[in-house]
XYZ file of C-alpha atoms in Angstrom:
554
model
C 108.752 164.201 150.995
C 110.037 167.445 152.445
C 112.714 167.068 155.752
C 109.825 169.370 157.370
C 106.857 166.611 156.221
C 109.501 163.677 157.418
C 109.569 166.138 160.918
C 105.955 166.324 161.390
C 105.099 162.705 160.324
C 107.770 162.121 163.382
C 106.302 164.395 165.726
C 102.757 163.359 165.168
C 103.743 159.686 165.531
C 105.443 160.157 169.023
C 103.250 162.568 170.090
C 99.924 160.871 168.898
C 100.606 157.628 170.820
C 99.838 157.487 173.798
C 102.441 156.556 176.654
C 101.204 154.609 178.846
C 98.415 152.943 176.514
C 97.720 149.486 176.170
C 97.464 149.904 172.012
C 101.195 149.145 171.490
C 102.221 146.945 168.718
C 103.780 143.506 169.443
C 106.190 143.908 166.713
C 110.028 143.753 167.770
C 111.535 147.425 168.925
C 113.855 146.749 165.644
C 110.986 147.572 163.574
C 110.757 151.607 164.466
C 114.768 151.999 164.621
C 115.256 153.063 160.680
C 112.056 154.249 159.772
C 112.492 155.243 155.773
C 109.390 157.396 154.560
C 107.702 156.424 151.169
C 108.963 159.021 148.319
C 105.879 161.096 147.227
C 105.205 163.165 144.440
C 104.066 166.933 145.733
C 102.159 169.514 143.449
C 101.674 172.748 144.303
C 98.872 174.461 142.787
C 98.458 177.778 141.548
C 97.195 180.724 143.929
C 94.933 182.089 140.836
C 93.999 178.734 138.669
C 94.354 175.284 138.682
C 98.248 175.033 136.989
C 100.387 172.039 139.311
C 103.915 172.462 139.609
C 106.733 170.188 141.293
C 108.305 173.154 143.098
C 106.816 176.245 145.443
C 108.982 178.531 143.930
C 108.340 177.861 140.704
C 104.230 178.078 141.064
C 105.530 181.622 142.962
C 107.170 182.438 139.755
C 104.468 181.462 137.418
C 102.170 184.138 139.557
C 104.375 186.905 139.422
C 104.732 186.442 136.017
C 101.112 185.786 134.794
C 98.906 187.214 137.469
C 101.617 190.335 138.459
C 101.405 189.270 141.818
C 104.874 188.513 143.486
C 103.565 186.808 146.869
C 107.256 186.424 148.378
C 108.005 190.247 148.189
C 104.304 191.030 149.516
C 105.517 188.098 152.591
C 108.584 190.069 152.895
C 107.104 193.474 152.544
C 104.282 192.968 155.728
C 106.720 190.906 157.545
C 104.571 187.875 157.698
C 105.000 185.061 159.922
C 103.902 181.099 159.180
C 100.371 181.816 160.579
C 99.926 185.213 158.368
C 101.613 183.468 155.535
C 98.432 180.702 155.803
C 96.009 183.255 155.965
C 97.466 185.340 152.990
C 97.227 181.630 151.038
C 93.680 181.492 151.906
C 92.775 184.640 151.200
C 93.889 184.691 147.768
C 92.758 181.458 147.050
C 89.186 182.645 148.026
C 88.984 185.808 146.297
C 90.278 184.155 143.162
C 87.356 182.013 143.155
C 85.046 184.866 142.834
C 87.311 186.731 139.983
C 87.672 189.821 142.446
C 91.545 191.131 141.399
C 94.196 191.151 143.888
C 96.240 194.092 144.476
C 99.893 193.697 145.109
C 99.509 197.038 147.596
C 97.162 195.002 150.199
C 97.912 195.249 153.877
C 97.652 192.687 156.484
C 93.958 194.076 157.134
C 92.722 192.384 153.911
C 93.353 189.400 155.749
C 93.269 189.426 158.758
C 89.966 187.420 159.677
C 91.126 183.870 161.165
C 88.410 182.225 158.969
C 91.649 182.382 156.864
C 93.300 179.884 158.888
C 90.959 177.244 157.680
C 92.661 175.628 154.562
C 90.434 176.733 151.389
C 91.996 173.661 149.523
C 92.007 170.356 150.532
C 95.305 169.670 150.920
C 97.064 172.777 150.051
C 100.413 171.311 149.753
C 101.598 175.046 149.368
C 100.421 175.736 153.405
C 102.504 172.369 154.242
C 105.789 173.750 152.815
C 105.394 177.464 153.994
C 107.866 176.906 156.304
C 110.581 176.079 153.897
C 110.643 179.674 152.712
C 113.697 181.541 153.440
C 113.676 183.512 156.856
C 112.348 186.880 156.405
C 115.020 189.689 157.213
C 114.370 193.174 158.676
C 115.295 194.776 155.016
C 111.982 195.298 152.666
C 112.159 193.209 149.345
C 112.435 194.638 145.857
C 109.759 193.406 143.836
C 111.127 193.296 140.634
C 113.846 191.228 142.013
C 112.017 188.848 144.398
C 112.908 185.391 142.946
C 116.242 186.705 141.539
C 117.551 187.555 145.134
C 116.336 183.778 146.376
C 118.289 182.171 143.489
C 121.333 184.761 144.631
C 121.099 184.003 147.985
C 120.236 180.574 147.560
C 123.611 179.104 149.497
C 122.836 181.217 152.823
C 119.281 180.393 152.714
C 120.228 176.621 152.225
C 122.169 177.162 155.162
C 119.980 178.760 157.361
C 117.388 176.334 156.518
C 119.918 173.064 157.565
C 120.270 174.758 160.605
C 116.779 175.085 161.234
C 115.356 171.987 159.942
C 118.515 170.347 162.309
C 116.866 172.199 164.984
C 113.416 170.403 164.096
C 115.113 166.912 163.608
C 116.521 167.264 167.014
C 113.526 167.930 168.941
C 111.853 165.283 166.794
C 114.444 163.103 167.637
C 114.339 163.748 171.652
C 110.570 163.516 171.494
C 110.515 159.710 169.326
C 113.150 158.575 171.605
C 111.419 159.035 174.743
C 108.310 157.232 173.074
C 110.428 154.203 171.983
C 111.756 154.329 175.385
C 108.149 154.075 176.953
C 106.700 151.108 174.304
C 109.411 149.449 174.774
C 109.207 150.003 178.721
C 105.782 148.604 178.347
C 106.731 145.419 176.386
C 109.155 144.689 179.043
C 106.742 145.159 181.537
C 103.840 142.927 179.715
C 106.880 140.440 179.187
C 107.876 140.171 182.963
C 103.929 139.806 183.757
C 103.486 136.753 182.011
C 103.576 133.255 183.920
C 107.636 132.958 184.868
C 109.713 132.024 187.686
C 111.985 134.827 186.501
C 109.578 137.433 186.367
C 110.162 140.238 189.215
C 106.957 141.307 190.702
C 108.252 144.314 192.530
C 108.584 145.893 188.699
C 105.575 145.023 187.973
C 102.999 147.969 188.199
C 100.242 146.944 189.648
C 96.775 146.595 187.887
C 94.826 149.040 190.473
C 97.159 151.405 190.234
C 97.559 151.439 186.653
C 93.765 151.452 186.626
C 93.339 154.982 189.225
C 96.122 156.871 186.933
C 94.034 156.018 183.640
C 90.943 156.989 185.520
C 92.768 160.153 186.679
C 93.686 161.475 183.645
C 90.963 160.491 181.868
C 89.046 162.750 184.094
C 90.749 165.510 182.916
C 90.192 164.729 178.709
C 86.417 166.235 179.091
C 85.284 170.017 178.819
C 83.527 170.209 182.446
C 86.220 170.379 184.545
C 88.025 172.592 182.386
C 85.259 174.961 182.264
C 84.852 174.995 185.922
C 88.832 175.743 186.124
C 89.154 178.654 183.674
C 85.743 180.033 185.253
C 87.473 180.585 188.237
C 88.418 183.718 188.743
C 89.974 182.915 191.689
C 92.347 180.741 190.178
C 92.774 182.153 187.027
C 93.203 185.793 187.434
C 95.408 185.197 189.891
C 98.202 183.519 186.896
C 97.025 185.640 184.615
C 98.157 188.847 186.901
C 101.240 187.506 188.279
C 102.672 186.773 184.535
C 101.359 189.910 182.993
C 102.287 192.244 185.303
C 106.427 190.829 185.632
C 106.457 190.461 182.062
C 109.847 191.401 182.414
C 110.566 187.833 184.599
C 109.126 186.070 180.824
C 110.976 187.881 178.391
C 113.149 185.658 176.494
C 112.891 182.437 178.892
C 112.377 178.850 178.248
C 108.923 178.075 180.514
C 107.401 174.568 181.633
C 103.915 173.569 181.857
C 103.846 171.052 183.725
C 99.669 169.444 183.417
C 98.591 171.783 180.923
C 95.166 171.326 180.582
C 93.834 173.508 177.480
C 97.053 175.776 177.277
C 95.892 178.761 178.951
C 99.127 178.945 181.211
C 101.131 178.237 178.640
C 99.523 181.209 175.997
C 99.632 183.567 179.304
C 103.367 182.576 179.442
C 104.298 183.173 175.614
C 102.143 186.687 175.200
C 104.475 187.969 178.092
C 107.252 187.262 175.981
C 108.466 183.331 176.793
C 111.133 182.521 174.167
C 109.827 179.129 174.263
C 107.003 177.165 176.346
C 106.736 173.357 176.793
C 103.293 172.112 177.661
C 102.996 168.642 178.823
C 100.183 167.091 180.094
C 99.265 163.179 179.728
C 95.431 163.626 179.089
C 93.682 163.626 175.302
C 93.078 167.365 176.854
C 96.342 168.232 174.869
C 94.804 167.547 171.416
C 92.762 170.472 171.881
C 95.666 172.265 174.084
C 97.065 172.293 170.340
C 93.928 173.512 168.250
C 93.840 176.351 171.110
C 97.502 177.283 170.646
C 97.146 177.113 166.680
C 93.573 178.884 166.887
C 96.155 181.779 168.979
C 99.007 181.879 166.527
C 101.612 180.627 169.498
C 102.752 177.597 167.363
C 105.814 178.468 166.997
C 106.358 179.256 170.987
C 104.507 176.339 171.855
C 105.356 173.118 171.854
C 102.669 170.383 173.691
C 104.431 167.375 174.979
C 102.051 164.238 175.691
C 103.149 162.016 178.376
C 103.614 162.111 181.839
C 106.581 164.679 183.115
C 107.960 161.777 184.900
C 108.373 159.637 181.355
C 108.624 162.143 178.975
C 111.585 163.840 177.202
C 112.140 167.505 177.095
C 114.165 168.570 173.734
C 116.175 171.140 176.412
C 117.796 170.182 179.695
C 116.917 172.842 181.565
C 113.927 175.705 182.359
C 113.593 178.962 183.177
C 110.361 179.032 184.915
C 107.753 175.721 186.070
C 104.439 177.152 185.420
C 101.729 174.617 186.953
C 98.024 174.654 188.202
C 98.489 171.587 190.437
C 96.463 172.252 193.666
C 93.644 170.031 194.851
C 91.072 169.513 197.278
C 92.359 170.855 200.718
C 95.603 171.236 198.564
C 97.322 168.005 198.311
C 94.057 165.627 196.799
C 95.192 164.173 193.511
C 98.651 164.108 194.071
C 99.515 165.896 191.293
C 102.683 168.190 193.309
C 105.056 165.108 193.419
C 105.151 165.445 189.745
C 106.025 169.050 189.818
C 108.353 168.616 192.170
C 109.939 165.711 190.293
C 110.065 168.628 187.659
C 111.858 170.986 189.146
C 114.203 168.600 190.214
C 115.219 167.730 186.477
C 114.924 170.674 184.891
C 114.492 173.956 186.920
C 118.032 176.024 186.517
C 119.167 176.945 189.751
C 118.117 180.273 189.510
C 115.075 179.359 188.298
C 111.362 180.597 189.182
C 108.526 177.973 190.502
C 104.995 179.614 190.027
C 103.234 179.357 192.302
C 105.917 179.711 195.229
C 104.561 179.547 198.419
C 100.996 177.521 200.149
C 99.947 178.117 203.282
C 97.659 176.011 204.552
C 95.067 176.356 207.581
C 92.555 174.709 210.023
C 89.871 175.848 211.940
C 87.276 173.686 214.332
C 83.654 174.917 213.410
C 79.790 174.582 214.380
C 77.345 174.667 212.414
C 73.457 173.043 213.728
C 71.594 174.598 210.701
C 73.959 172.513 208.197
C 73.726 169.129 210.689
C 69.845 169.728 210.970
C 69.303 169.980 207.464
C 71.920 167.113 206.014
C 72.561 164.962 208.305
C 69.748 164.665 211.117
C 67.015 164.850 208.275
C 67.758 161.238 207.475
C 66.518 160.432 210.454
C 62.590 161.441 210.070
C 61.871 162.109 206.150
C 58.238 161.866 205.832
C 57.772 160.168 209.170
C 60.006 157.336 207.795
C 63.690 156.608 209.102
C 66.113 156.148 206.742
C 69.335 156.755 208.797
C 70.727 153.635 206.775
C 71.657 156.726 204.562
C 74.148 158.465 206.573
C 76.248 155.591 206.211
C 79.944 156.907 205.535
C 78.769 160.649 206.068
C 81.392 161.178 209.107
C 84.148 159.467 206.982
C 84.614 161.462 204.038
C 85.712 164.611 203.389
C 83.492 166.899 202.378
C 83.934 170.007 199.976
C 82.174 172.829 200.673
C 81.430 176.430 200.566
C 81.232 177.609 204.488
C 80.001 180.462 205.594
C 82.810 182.602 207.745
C 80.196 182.544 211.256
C 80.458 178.608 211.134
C 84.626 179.091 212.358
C 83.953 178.859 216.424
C 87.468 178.968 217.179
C 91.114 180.316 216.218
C 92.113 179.266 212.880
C 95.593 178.209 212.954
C 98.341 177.851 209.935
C 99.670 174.232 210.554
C 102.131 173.754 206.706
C 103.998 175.883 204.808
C 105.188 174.540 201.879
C 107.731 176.576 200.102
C 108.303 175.049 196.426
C 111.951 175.505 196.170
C 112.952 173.424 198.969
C 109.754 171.121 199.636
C 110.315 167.361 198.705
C 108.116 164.099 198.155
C 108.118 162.966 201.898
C 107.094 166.736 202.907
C 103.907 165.753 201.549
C 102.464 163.345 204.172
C 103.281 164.265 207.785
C 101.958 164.854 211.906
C 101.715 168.123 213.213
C 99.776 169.213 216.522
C 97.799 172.623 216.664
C 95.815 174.174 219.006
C 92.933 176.815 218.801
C 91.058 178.820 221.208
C 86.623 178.922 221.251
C 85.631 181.995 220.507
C 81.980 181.920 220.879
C 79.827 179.345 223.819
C 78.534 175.966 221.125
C 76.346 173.434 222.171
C 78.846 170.792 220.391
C 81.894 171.256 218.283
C 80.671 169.415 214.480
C 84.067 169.212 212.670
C 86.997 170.815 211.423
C 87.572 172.747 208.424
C 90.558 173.454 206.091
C 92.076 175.167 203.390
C 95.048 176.831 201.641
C 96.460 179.965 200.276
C 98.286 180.165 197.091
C 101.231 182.939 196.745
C 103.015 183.706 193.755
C 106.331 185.771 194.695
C 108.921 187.344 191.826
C 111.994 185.784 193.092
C 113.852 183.149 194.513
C 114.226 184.395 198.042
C 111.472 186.278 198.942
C 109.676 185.709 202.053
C 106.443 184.452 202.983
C 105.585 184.170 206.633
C 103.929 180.793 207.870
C 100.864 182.604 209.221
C 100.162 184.984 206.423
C 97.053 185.426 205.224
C 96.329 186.047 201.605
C 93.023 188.097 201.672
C 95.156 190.665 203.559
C 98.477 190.544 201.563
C 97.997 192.872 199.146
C 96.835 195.384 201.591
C 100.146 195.300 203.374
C 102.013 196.408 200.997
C 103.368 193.385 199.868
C 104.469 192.332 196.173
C 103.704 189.667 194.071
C 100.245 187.802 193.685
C 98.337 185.645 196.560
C 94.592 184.168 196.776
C 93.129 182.070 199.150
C 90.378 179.246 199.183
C 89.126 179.876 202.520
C 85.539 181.326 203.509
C 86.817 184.598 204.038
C 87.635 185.157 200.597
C 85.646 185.318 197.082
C 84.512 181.337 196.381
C 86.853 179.448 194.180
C 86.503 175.582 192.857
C 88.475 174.281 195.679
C 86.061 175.577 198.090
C 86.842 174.344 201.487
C 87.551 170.478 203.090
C 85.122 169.862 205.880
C 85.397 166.871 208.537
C 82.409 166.231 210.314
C 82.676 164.624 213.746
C 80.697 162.078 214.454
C 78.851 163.047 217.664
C 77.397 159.432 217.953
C 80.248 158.202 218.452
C 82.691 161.036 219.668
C 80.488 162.194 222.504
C 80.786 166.078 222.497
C 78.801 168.541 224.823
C 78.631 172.308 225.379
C 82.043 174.410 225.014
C 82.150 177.877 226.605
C 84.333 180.649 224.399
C 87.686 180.538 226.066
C 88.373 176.840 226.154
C 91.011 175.644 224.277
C 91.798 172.446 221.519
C 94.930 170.730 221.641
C 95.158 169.250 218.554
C 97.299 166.906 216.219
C 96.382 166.477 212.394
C 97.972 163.925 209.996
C 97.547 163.921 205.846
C 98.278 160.586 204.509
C 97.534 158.795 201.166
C 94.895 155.574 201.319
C 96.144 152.528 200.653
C 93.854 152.093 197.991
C 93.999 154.962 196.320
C 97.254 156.335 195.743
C 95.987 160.036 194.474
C 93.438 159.817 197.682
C 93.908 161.686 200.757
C 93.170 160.758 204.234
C 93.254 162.995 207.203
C 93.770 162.771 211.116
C 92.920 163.889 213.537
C 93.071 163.489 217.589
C 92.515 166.047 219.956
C 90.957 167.223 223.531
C 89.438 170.157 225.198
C 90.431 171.383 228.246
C 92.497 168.352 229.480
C 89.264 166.134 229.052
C 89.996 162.520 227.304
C 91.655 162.404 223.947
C 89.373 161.727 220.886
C 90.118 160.725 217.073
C 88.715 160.642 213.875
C 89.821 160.238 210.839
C 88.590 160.915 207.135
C 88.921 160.261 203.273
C 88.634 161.788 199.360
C 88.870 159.240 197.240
């Protein structure tokens, strides 16, 4: 077995178990410290018949010499790469089988169809051990001296290839390490479970929450919701713009994508020139992350770490850029930013560029009869029958909706900033009191509604005022990227989070345009769901008596 094969067995090993899973083997951590790899026989057949040979080079040789067709000075000739290299393989393979002749003159046209990327052979041991050719230089190749110069050269070429393959081991290396780290983690932590007086239960994760992180990434392993992300416009266009268009930010820098998801960020990122992109995410999303990133010929900028960022190890100690599509429901639902931030923490250089940069986030009291007639007072008569027994737990969850603009009755009001150079964990839950003026006489005030705006800014220290909007920021004048998710703008996935007040309870009359709310608003997390969100909220008009609500998403 090749050091490339031992490198991939490695890499598919520590990247194919899952960290975090309860299928770990019981067998003592000894075991997986000296793995030795079977020897194996490898035959490499013929591009034009069925003749097996030991060695790549020599089945190369046999070609030139039988068939006239010298496939390492055509590789060097058209510059190929590992993916064009497969396809070439392929192609030949497949018009062999139909006796059509080859011509040594062929371009990278002949081939280049990606139905060549499927193997045409079983097995092709040849596409396996394309990437222990020698490096291909900027000088052209003479033909008549293609295998001649390899044998020549073969001392630099060994060289080059230690260093590369030392390259691979070491990644490999970083990558099984932080998977023997988390099995054994695991074992320690099924150890200390079972009945002992020694056993700590404050290390000890508990079973629930073990439970809502499996169901949360789980969640993420199925087409849907990935198909309702990349669908958004909103969302995506908005990462797609910001990368292409500062290109120049990309070129040549080491990017992190931190929850992946198919890969898109991550091919955006290494078609505007990354040097190198990690991808982690800790769903079985990044199987097909990979197949995508293959399917685009970015395998060699690409590398897809499985794991959570928290647990897994990164082959470099420091980034360039943290990429990341981590916004929820009324921004913080899913708790997904402490592990970005936890990210940047580790490995953002100090210089370094978060994307997105800035959220502004804003609240607005609304009213809105036609939606309380038709949802929530219609339980009250359907076909002459009452069934409010169904509006149970209506006033105490958030809801996520698209709102129409005329529904806002008052001045919406930007109560966080969260600027994602300097924002920490504790930033996340937090009290803050707001106010907003009626603009328009209601006959009773039915909830509050909230949302955020995402900006994406091209350095470190630009600016984003607390109450700027980002439906307006382009127009200004201003540079980088910015979208919002309120119901001013185009609709996006995160629509908007809507608190109805319960009116049965929270008596509420008429309010004339010009009275004011004094408000305060709290985000919290639920005690029983720790990727929940629970909001707030307490306020009065005009000086009468306090009231307070408060809400879930679970």
């Amino acid at each position: 077995m090749s050091v490339s094969n031992l490198a991939q067995m490695l890499v598919s090993e520590a990247s194919g178990s899952e960290i975090g899973s309860d299928k770990t083997d019981s067998t003592d951590e000894e075991e997986w410290k000296d793995i030795e790899p079977d020897q194996e026989v490898v035959n490499f057949i013929s591009l034009f018949d069925n003749q097996e040979f030991t060695d790549i080079f020599a089945m190369f040789n046999y070609c030139r010499e039988k068939y006239g067709f010298d496939f390492l000075e055509i590789r060097q000739r058209l510059g190929l790469d590992f993916y064009n290299s497969i396809k070439l393989v392929n192609f030949i393979r497949a018009e062999a089988l139909e006796g059509r002749t080859i011509s040594s003159s062929l371009s990278k046209a002949d081939f280049e169809d990606d139905l060549y990327l499927k193997p045409f052979l079983e097995n092709d041991a040849v596409l396996y051990n394309l990437d222990d050719l020698p490096v291909i230089s900027g000088q052209r190749h003479d033909p008549a001296s293609g295998i001649k110069e390899i044998i020549e050269s073969q001392d630099s070429i060994l060289e080059i290839r230690v260093s590369e393959l030392e390259e691979k081991l070491r990644r490999v290396e970083g990558q099984f390490d932080s998977y023997r780290t988390s099995v054994s983690r695991i074992l320690d932590e099924r150890l200390q479970a079972m009945p002992s007086g020694e056993a700590s239960v404050s290390k000890i994760k508990s079973k629930d929450e073990s439970d809502l992180d499996s169901h949360y990434f789980s969640s993420y392993a199925y087409n849907d919701i990935h198909e309702t992300m990349l669908k958004d416009t909103v969302r995506t266009d908005a990462y797609r713009d910001f990368i292409y268009h500062n290109k120049h930010l990309f070129a040549g820098k080491t990017v992190l994508d931190v929850g992946c998801g198919t890969g898109i960020l991550s091919m955006f990122c290494a078609k505007a020139g990354a040097k190198h992109v990690f991808a982690v995410d800790n769903s079985n999303i990044i199987e097909k992350a990979r197949e995508n990133i293959f399917n685009n010929s970015f395998g060699d900028i690409i590398t897809c770490i499985r794991g959570k960022i928290e647990e897994a190890t990164l082959p470099v100690k420091s980034v360039d850029i943290i990429v990341s599509e981590w916004m929820g429901y009324c921004l913080l639902y899913e708790a997904m930013l402490e592990s970005v931030l936890f990210a940047r923490d580790k490995y953002l250089r100090p210089n370094g560029l978060m994307i997105p940069s800035h959220m502004n986030m804003w609240v607005a009291p609304i009213a809105d009869p036609d939606y309380i007639a038709d949802h929530i007072l219609f339980w009250r008569d359907v076909y002459g029958f009452d069934m409010k027994a169904m509006q149970a737990g209506i006033h105490e969850e958030i809801l996520i909706l698209d709102m129409p603009p005329e529904t806002i009755c008052g001045e919406i009001y930007p109560f966080l900033q969260l600027d994602l150079y300097s924002a920490n964990v504790k930033d996340l839950t937090f009290m803050t009191k707001w106010k907003s003026m009626i603009c328009k006489d209601i006959n009773t005030l039915d909830g509050f509604m909230i949302w955020f705006d995402s900006f994406f800014m091209p350095n470190r220290d630009d600016v984003v005022p607390k109450n700027s909007k980002a439906e307006s920021w382009p127009n200004n004048g201003n540079k980088g990227v910015a979208f919002t998710t309120g119901p001013n703008g185009k609709p996006s996935h995160w629509k908007q989070g809507v608190m109805l007040i319960d009116n049965i309870k929270v008596k509420s009359g008429p309010i004339k345009a010009g009275q004011e709310i004094l408000a305060e608003l709290a985000f919290s997390i639920p005690e029983k769901n720790l990727r929940g969100l629970k909001i707030s909220m307490k306020w009065s008009i005009n000086e009468e008596s306090e009231k307070s609500q408060s809400w879930e998403l679970q």
